[in-house]
PDB file of N, CA, C and O in Angstrom:
ATOM      1  N   MET F 281      63.702 -49.304  22.570  1.00 79.00           N
ATOM      2  CA  MET F 281      63.368 -50.654  22.947  1.00 79.00           C
ATOM      3  C   MET F 281      64.520 -51.253  23.745  1.00 79.00           C
ATOM      4  O   MET F 281      65.664 -51.154  23.359  1.00 79.00           O
ATOM      5  N   LYS F 282      64.215 -51.845  24.868  1.00 94.00           N
ATOM      6  CA  LYS F 282      65.213 -52.527  25.691  1.00 94.00           C
ATOM      7  C   LYS F 282      65.260 -53.992  25.297  1.00 94.00           C
ATOM      8  O   LYS F 282      64.276 -54.576  24.870  1.00 94.00           O
ATOM      9  N   TYR F 283      66.428 -54.571  25.448  1.00 97.00           N
ATOM     10  CA  TYR F 283      66.633 -55.995  25.177  1.00 97.00           C
ATOM     11  C   TYR F 283      67.043 -56.661  26.481  1.00 97.00           C
ATOM     12  O   TYR F 283      67.748 -56.053  27.293  1.00 97.00           O
ATOM     13  N   SER F 284      66.586 -57.879  26.693  1.00 97.00           N
ATOM     14  CA  SER F 284      66.956 -58.573  27.917  1.00 97.00           C
ATOM     15  C   SER F 284      67.244 -60.039  27.632  1.00 97.00           C
ATOM     16  O   SER F 284      66.863 -60.580  26.591  1.00 97.00           O
ATOM     17  N   LEU F 285      67.939 -60.643  28.583  1.00 97.00           N
ATOM     18  CA  LEU F 285      68.351 -62.032  28.464  1.00 97.00           C
ATOM     19  C   LEU F 285      68.398 -62.617  29.864  1.00 97.00           C
ATOM     20  O   LEU F 285      68.918 -61.991  30.786  1.00 97.00           O
ATOM     21  N   LYS F 286      67.834 -63.802  30.034  1.00 97.00           N
ATOM     22  CA  LYS F 286      67.926 -64.518  31.306  1.00 97.00           C
ATOM     23  C   LYS F 286      68.897 -65.674  31.132  1.00 97.00           C
ATOM     24  O   LYS F 286      68.894 -66.348  30.102  1.00 97.00           O
ATOM     25  N   ILE F 287      69.725 -65.889  32.165  1.00 97.00           N
ATOM     26  CA  ILE F 287      70.706 -66.969  32.145  1.00 97.00           C
ATOM     27  C   ILE F 287      70.550 -67.786  33.413  1.00 97.00           C
ATOM     28  O   ILE F 287      70.410 -67.230  34.509  1.00 97.00           O
ATOM     29  N   ILE F 288      70.601 -69.111  33.267  1.00 97.00           N
ATOM     30  CA  ILE F 288      70.636 -70.012  34.419  1.00 97.00           C
ATOM     31  C   ILE F 288      72.095 -70.359  34.670  1.00 97.00           C
ATOM     32  O   ILE F 288      72.787 -70.842  33.774  1.00 97.00           O
ATOM     33  N   PHE F 289      72.563 -70.102  35.889  1.00 95.00           N
ATOM     34  CA  PHE F 289      73.916 -70.440  36.294  1.00 95.00           C
ATOM     35  C   PHE F 289      73.872 -71.667  37.206  1.00 95.00           C
ATOM     36  O   PHE F 289      72.949 -71.819  37.991  1.00 95.00           O
ATOM     37  N   GLY F 290      74.876 -72.520  37.106  1.00 93.00           N
ATOM     38  CA  GLY F 290      74.976 -73.687  37.981  1.00 93.00           C
ATOM     39  C   GLY F 290      74.699 -74.973  37.228  1.00 93.00           C
ATOM     40  O   GLY F 290      73.670 -75.099  36.561  1.00 93.00           O
ATOM     41  N   LYS F 291      75.629 -75.921  37.312  1.00 93.00           N
ATOM     42  CA  LYS F 291      75.511 -77.177  36.567  1.00 93.00           C
ATOM     43  C   LYS F 291      74.239 -77.929  36.909  1.00 93.00           C
ATOM     44  O   LYS F 291      73.525 -78.388  36.020  1.00 93.00           O
ATOM     45  N   GLU F 292      73.953 -78.086  38.206  1.00 96.00           N
ATOM     46  CA  GLU F 292      72.771 -78.852  38.601  1.00 96.00           C
ATOM     47  C   GLU F 292      71.487 -78.200  38.105  1.00 96.00           C
ATOM     48  O   GLU F 292      70.575 -78.874  37.628  1.00 96.00           O
ATOM     49  N   GLU F 293      71.436 -76.881  38.193  1.00 96.00           N
ATOM     50  CA  GLU F 293      70.236 -76.166  37.764  1.00 96.00           C
ATOM     51  C   GLU F 293      70.064 -76.231  36.248  1.00 96.00           C
ATOM     52  O   GLU F 293      68.942 -76.393  35.759  1.00 96.00           O
ATOM     53  N   VAL F 294      71.149 -76.108  35.515  1.00 96.00           N
ATOM     54  CA  VAL F 294      71.070 -76.227  34.050  1.00 96.00           C
ATOM     55  C   VAL F 294      70.635 -77.641  33.673  1.00 96.00           C
ATOM     56  O   VAL F 294      69.770 -77.820  32.806  1.00 96.00           O
ATOM     57  N   ASP F 295      71.209 -78.654  34.324  1.00 96.00           N
ATOM     58  CA  ASP F 295      70.824 -80.042  34.047  1.00 96.00           C
ATOM     59  C   ASP F 295      69.334 -80.263  34.318  1.00 96.00           C
ATOM     60  O   ASP F 295      68.646 -80.923  33.539  1.00 96.00           O
ATOM     61  N   LYS F 296      68.836 -79.704  35.424  1.00 98.00           N
ATOM     62  CA  LYS F 296      67.410 -79.826  35.736  1.00 98.00           C
ATOM     63  C   LYS F 296      66.567 -79.168  34.651  1.00 98.00           C
ATOM     64  O   LYS F 296      65.576 -79.742  34.179  1.00 98.00           O
ATOM     65  N   PHE F 297      66.950 -77.962  34.242  1.00 97.00           N
ATOM     66  CA  PHE F 297      66.200 -77.234  33.222  1.00 97.00           C
ATOM     67  C   PHE F 297      66.156 -78.018  31.918  1.00 97.00           C
ATOM     68  O   PHE F 297      65.089 -78.160  31.310  1.00 97.00           O
ATOM     69  N   ILE F 298      67.302 -78.544  31.501  1.00 97.00           N
ATOM     70  CA  ILE F 298      67.365 -79.313  30.254  1.00 97.00           C
ATOM     71  C   ILE F 298      66.506 -80.572  30.340  1.00 97.00           C
ATOM     72  O   ILE F 298      65.918 -81.004  29.348  1.00 97.00           O
ATOM     73  N   SER F 299      66.404 -81.139  31.557  1.00 98.00           N
ATOM     74  CA  SER F 299      65.605 -82.349  31.765  1.00 98.00           C
ATOM     75  C   SER F 299      64.139 -82.036  32.062  1.00 98.00           C
ATOM     76  O   SER F 299      63.377 -82.924  32.455  1.00 98.00           O
ATOM     77  N   ASN F 300      63.739 -80.777  31.899  1.00 98.00           N
ATOM     78  CA  ASN F 300      62.363 -80.338  32.163  1.00 98.00           C
ATOM     79  C   ASN F 300      61.922 -80.575  33.600  1.00 98.00           C
ATOM     80  O   ASN F 300      60.755 -80.850  33.864  1.00 98.00           O
ATOM     81  N   ILE F 301      62.874 -80.462  34.536  1.00 98.00           N
ATOM     82  CA  ILE F 301      62.569 -80.547  35.954  1.00 98.00           C
ATOM     83  C   ILE F 301      62.492 -79.109  36.478  1.00 98.00           C
ATOM     84  O   ILE F 301      63.451 -78.353  36.331  1.00 98.00           O
ATOM     85  N   PRO F 302      61.362 -78.747  37.064  1.00 98.00           N
ATOM     86  CA  PRO F 302      61.219 -77.360  37.526  1.00 98.00           C
ATOM     87  C   PRO F 302      62.252 -77.006  38.596  1.00 98.00           C
ATOM     88  O   PRO F 302      62.582 -77.821  39.457  1.00 98.00           O
ATOM     89  N   LEU F 303      62.738 -75.786  38.527  1.00 97.00           N
ATOM     90  CA  LEU F 303      63.631 -75.286  39.561  1.00 97.00           C
ATOM     91  C   LEU F 303      62.805 -74.809  40.747  1.00 97.00           C
ATOM     92  O   LEU F 303      61.690 -74.324  40.584  1.00 97.00           O
ATOM     93  N   THR F 304      63.369 -74.961  41.944  1.00 98.00           N
ATOM     94  CA  THR F 304      62.674 -74.483  43.137  1.00 98.00           C
ATOM     95  C   THR F 304      62.704 -72.955  43.161  1.00 98.00           C
ATOM     96  O   THR F 304      63.466 -72.312  42.423  1.00 98.00           O
ATOM     97  N   LYS F 305      61.905 -72.386  44.030  1.00 98.00           N
ATOM     98  CA  LYS F 305      61.877 -70.926  44.179  1.00 98.00           C
ATOM     99  C   LYS F 305      63.268 -70.411  44.542  1.00 98.00           C
ATOM    100  O   LYS F 305      63.729 -69.413  43.993  1.00 98.00           O
ATOM    101  N   ASP F 306      63.947 -71.096  45.474  1.00 98.00           N
ATOM    102  CA  ASP F 306      65.295 -70.680  45.868  1.00 98.00           C
ATOM    103  C   ASP F 306      66.274 -70.777  44.704  1.00 98.00           C
ATOM    104  O   ASP F 306      67.112 -69.895  44.509  1.00 98.00           O
ATOM    105  N   GLU F 307      66.199 -71.862  43.936  1.00 97.00           N
ATOM    106  CA  GLU F 307      67.080 -72.019  42.776  1.00 97.00           C
ATOM    107  C   GLU F 307      66.845 -70.900  41.764  1.00 97.00           C
ATOM    108  O   GLU F 307      67.798 -70.368  41.194  1.00 97.00           O
ATOM    109  N   LEU F 308      65.586 -70.552  41.537  1.00 97.00           N
ATOM    110  CA  LEU F 308      65.271 -69.469  40.609  1.00 97.00           C
ATOM    111  C   LEU F 308      65.856 -68.146  41.087  1.00 97.00           C
ATOM    112  O   LEU F 308      66.439 -67.396  40.309  1.00 97.00           O
ATOM    113  N   GLU F 309      65.720 -67.858  42.382  1.00 98.00           N
ATOM    114  CA  GLU F 309      66.215 -66.599  42.930  1.00 98.00           C
ATOM    115  C   GLU F 309      67.738 -66.516  42.889  1.00 98.00           C
ATOM    116  O   GLU F 309      68.296 -65.458  42.606  1.00 98.00           O
ATOM    117  N   ILE F 310      68.411 -67.641  43.163  1.00 97.00           N
ATOM    118  CA  ILE F 310      69.870 -67.642  43.258  1.00 97.00           C
ATOM    119  C   ILE F 310      70.544 -67.828  41.901  1.00 97.00           C
ATOM    120  O   ILE F 310      71.548 -67.181  41.603  1.00 97.00           O
ATOM    121  N   ASN F 311      69.996 -68.698  41.061  1.00 97.00           N
ATOM    122  CA  ASN F 311      70.706 -69.145  39.866  1.00 97.00           C
ATOM    123  C   ASN F 311      70.235 -68.534  38.551  1.00 97.00           C
ATOM    124  O   ASN F 311      70.882 -68.735  37.531  1.00 97.00           O
ATOM    125  N   VAL F 312      69.130 -67.819  38.551  1.00 97.00           N
ATOM    126  CA  VAL F 312      68.650 -67.199  37.310  1.00 97.00           C
ATOM    127  C   VAL F 312      68.871 -65.699  37.413  1.00 97.00           C
ATOM    128  O   VAL F 312      68.401 -65.045  38.344  1.00 97.00           O
ATOM    129  N   LYS F 313      69.625 -65.174  36.471  1.00 97.00           N
ATOM    130  CA  LYS F 313      69.932 -63.745  36.439  1.00 97.00           C
ATOM    131  C   LYS F 313      69.417 -63.152  35.125  1.00 97.00           C
ATOM    132  O   LYS F 313      69.488 -63.782  34.079  1.00 97.00           O
ATOM    133  N   GLU F 314      68.891 -61.943  35.209  1.00 97.00           N
ATOM    134  CA  GLU F 314      68.414 -61.251  34.019  1.00 97.00           C
ATOM    135  C   GLU F 314      69.312 -60.050  33.746  1.00 97.00           C
ATOM    136  O   GLU F 314      69.657 -59.300  34.660  1.00 97.00           O
ATOM    137  N   PHE F 315      69.687 -59.895  32.491  1.00 97.00           N
ATOM    138  CA  PHE F 315      70.540 -58.803  32.058  1.00 97.00           C
ATOM    139  C   PHE F 315      69.776 -57.973  31.027  1.00 97.00           C
ATOM    140  O   PHE F 315      69.091 -58.529  30.179  1.00 97.00           O
ATOM    141  N   SER F 316      69.898 -56.660  31.106  1.00 97.00           N
ATOM    142  CA  SER F 316      69.210 -55.754  30.179  1.00 97.00           C
ATOM    143  C   SER F 316      70.220 -54.941  29.388  1.00 97.00           C
ATOM    144  O   SER F 316      71.290 -54.591  29.899  1.00 97.00           O
ATOM    145  N   PHE F 317      69.844 -54.614  28.150  1.00 98.00           N
ATOM    146  CA  PHE F 317      70.731 -53.897  27.242  1.00 98.00           C
ATOM    147  C   PHE F 317      69.939 -52.835  26.492  1.00 98.00           C
ATOM    148  O   PHE F 317      68.768 -53.016  26.197  1.00 98.00           O
ATOM    149  N   GLU F 318      70.614 -51.768  26.182  1.00 97.00           N
ATOM    150  CA  GLU F 318      69.982 -50.665  25.452  1.00 97.00           C
ATOM    151  C   GLU F 318      69.835 -50.980  23.968  1.00 97.00           C
ATOM    152  O   GLU F 318      68.900 -50.512  23.326  1.00 97.00           O
ATOM    153  N   THR F 319      70.768 -51.744  23.408  1.00 97.00           N
ATOM    154  CA  THR F 319      70.736 -52.008  21.968  1.00 97.00           C
ATOM    155  C   THR F 319      70.862 -53.513  21.697  1.00 97.00           C
ATOM    156  O   THR F 319      71.364 -54.282  22.528  1.00 97.00           O
ATOM    157  N   GLU F 320      70.428 -53.899  20.522  1.00 97.00           N
ATOM    158  CA  GLU F 320      70.560 -55.289  20.111  1.00 97.00           C
ATOM    159  C   GLU F 320      72.031 -55.680  19.955  1.00 97.00           C
ATOM    160  O   GLU F 320      72.407 -56.816  20.248  1.00 97.00           O
ATOM    161  N   LEU F 321      72.865 -54.744  19.518  1.00 97.00           N
ATOM    162  CA  LEU F 321      74.295 -55.022  19.376  1.00 97.00           C
ATOM    163  C   LEU F 321      74.945 -55.346  20.718  1.00 97.00           C
ATOM    164  O   LEU F 321      75.802 -56.227  20.807  1.00 97.00           O
ATOM    165  N   GLU F 322      74.525 -54.651  21.785  1.00 98.00           N
ATOM    166  CA  GLU F 322      75.035 -54.966  23.119  1.00 98.00           C
ATOM    167  C   GLU F 322      74.618 -56.372  23.534  1.00 98.00           C
ATOM    168  O   GLU F 322      75.424 -57.124  24.093  1.00 98.00           O
ATOM    169  N   LEU F 323      73.377 -56.723  23.257  1.00 98.00           N
ATOM    170  CA  LEU F 323      72.874 -58.066  23.566  1.00 98.00           C
ATOM    171  C   LEU F 323      73.672 -59.125  22.818  1.00 98.00           C
ATOM    172  O   LEU F 323      74.107 -60.125  23.418  1.00 98.00           O
ATOM    173  N   ILE F 324      73.893 -58.925  21.543  1.00 97.00           N
ATOM    174  CA  ILE F 324      74.640 -59.889  20.726  1.00 97.00           C
ATOM    175  C   ILE F 324      76.068 -60.039  21.250  1.00 97.00           C
ATOM    176  O   ILE F 324      76.580 -61.157  21.380  1.00 97.00           O
ATOM    177  N   ALA F 325      76.712 -58.931  21.593  1.00 98.00           N
ATOM    178  CA  ALA F 325      78.084 -58.978  22.112  1.00 98.00           C
ATOM    179  C   ALA F 325      78.134 -59.715  23.447  1.00 98.00           C
ATOM    180  O   ALA F 325      79.045 -60.518  23.694  1.00 98.00           O
ATOM    181  N   PHE F 326      77.167 -59.471  24.303  1.00 97.00           N
ATOM    182  CA  PHE F 326      77.115 -60.145  25.601  1.00 97.00           C
ATOM    183  C   PHE F 326      76.943 -61.653  25.409  1.00 97.00           C
ATOM    184  O   PHE F 326      77.643 -62.453  26.042  1.00 97.00           O
ATOM    185  N   LYS F 327      76.014 -62.050  24.532  1.00 97.00           N
ATOM    186  CA  LYS F 327      75.800 -63.477  24.251  1.00 97.00           C
ATOM    187  C   LYS F 327      77.081 -64.127  23.733  1.00 97.00           C
ATOM    188  O   LYS F 327      77.418 -65.241  24.126  1.00 97.00           O
ATOM    189  N   LYS F 328      77.788 -63.428  22.859  1.00 97.00           N
ATOM    190  CA  LYS F 328      79.044 -63.965  22.325  1.00 97.00           C
ATOM    191  C   LYS F 328      80.043 -64.187  23.462  1.00 97.00           C
ATOM    192  O   LYS F 328      80.700 -65.219  23.533  1.00 97.00           O
ATOM    193  N   GLY F 329      80.163 -63.225  24.351  1.00 94.00           N
ATOM    194  CA  GLY F 329      81.076 -63.353  25.486  1.00 94.00           C
ATOM    195  C   GLY F 329      80.689 -64.497  26.403  1.00 94.00           C
ATOM    196  O   GLY F 329      81.543 -65.271  26.855  1.00 94.00           O
ATOM    197  N   ILE F 330      79.403 -64.629  26.694  1.00 94.00           N
ATOM    198  CA  ILE F 330      78.932 -65.725  27.552  1.00 94.00           C
ATOM    199  C   ILE F 330      79.217 -67.063  26.888  1.00 94.00           C
ATOM    200  O   ILE F 330      79.708 -68.000  27.532  1.00 94.00           O
ATOM    201  N   ASN F 331      78.940 -67.177  25.602  1.00 95.00           N
ATOM    202  CA  ASN F 331      79.193 -68.438  24.895  1.00 95.00           C
ATOM    203  C   ASN F 331      80.676 -68.803  24.905  1.00 95.00           C
ATOM    204  O   ASN F 331      81.030 -69.978  25.001  1.00 95.00           O
ATOM    205  N   GLU F 332      81.553 -67.806  24.814  1.00 94.00           N
ATOM    206  CA  GLU F 332      82.997 -68.069  24.861  1.00 94.00           C
ATOM    207  C   GLU F 332      83.423 -68.564  26.242  1.00 94.00           C
ATOM    208  O   GLU F 332      84.387 -69.310  26.371  1.00 94.00           O
ATOM    209  N   ALA F 333      82.725 -68.142  27.294  1.00 92.00           N
ATOM    210  CA  ALA F 333      83.101 -68.496  28.667  1.00 92.00           C
ATOM    211  C   ALA F 333      82.556 -69.854  29.105  1.00 92.00           C
ATOM    212  O   ALA F 333      83.025 -70.408  30.102  1.00 92.00           O
ATOM    213  N   ILE F 334      81.587 -70.407  28.375  1.00 91.00           N
ATOM    214  CA  ILE F 334      80.993 -71.687  28.768  1.00 91.00           C
ATOM    215  C   ILE F 334      82.067 -72.759  28.819  1.00 91.00           C
ATOM    216  O   ILE F 334      82.875 -72.891  27.908  1.00 91.00           O
ATOM    217  N   GLY F 335      82.072 -73.507  29.921  1.00 89.00           N
ATOM    218  CA  GLY F 335      83.020 -74.602  30.091  1.00 89.00           C
ATOM    219  C   GLY F 335      84.225 -74.255  30.940  1.00 89.00           C
ATOM    220  O   GLY F 335      84.939 -75.135  31.402  1.00 89.00           O
ATOM    221  N   TRP F 336      84.473 -72.982  31.162  1.00 90.00           N
ATOM    222  CA  TRP F 336      85.586 -72.558  31.999  1.00 90.00           C
ATOM    223  C   TRP F 336      85.103 -72.432  33.437  1.00 90.00           C
ATOM    224  O   TRP F 336      84.041 -71.892  33.707  1.00 90.00           O
ATOM    225  N   GLN F 337      85.897 -72.928  34.368  1.00 86.00           N
ATOM    226  CA  GLN F 337      85.540 -72.846  35.784  1.00 86.00           C
ATOM    227  C   GLN F 337      85.821 -71.467  36.366  1.00 86.00           C
ATOM    228  O   GLN F 337      85.165 -71.029  37.292  1.00 86.00           O
ATOM    229  N   GLU F 338      86.827 -70.806  35.823  1.00 88.00           N
ATOM    230  CA  GLU F 338      87.235 -69.527  36.369  1.00 88.00           C
ATOM    231  C   GLU F 338      87.776 -68.654  35.256  1.00 88.00           C
ATOM    232  O   GLU F 338      88.317 -69.153  34.268  1.00 88.00           O
ATOM    233  N   LEU F 339      87.637 -67.365  35.410  1.00 83.00           N
ATOM    234  CA  LEU F 339      88.233 -66.438  34.459  1.00 83.00           C
ATOM    235  C   LEU F 339      88.538 -65.136  35.163  1.00 83.00           C
ATOM    236  O   LEU F 339      88.044 -64.867  36.248  1.00 83.00           O
ATOM    237  N   TYR F 340      89.400 -64.351  34.551  1.00 84.00           N
ATOM    238  CA  TYR F 340      89.776 -63.052  35.086  1.00 84.00           C
ATOM    239  C   TYR F 340      89.837 -62.087  33.923  1.00 84.00           C
ATOM    240  O   TYR F 340      90.496 -62.367  32.914  1.00 84.00           O
ATOM    241  N   LEU F 341      89.154 -60.962  34.023  1.00 83.00           N
ATOM    242  CA  LEU F 341      89.157 -59.974  32.956  1.00 83.00           C
ATOM    243  C   LEU F 341      90.410 -59.124  33.043  1.00 83.00           C
ATOM    244  O   LEU F 341      90.679 -58.482  34.059  1.00 83.00           O
ATOM    245  N   LEU F 342      91.192 -59.138  31.990  1.00 88.00           N
ATOM    246  CA  LEU F 342      92.383 -58.300  31.918  1.00 88.00           C
ATOM    247  C   LEU F 342      91.995 -56.982  31.275  1.00 88.00           C
ATOM    248  O   LEU F 342      91.372 -56.947  30.215  1.00 88.00           O
ATOM    249  N   ASP F 343      92.344 -55.898  31.891  1.00 82.00           N
ATOM    250  CA  ASP F 343      92.020 -54.574  31.386  1.00 82.00           C
ATOM    251  C   ASP F 343      93.101 -54.129  30.417  1.00 82.00           C
ATOM    252  O   ASP F 343      94.289 -54.176  30.722  1.00 82.00           O
ATOM    253  N   ASN F 344      92.709 -53.699  29.242  1.00 72.00           N
ATOM    254  CA  ASN F 344      93.661 -53.288  28.215  1.00 72.00           C
ATOM    255  C   ASN F 344      94.155 -51.865  28.390  1.00 72.00           C
ATOM    256  O   ASN F 344      94.966 -51.386  27.625  1.00 72.00           O
ATOM    257  N   ASP F 345      93.636 -51.133  29.379  1.00 63.00           N
ATOM    258  CA  ASP F 345      94.048 -49.729  29.583  1.00 63.00           C
ATOM    259  C   ASP F 345      95.434 -49.638  30.158  1.00 63.00           C
ATOM    260  O   ASP F 345      95.862 -50.263  31.026  1.00 63.00           O
TER     261      ASP F 345
END
């Protein structure tokens, strides 16, 4: 079984969605991304990472290798 998650990116688009204002076709194509995962654990880990990043304007992944 595959797991998936859709995310809306962009302050204006998120505000519209929360206010029940439909996004335009262009907004949907540009600002909505779908991610797929092989396991539920991968999905949960991804959600945790996304939730930790909310509110930050910029980030850089440091590689531990």
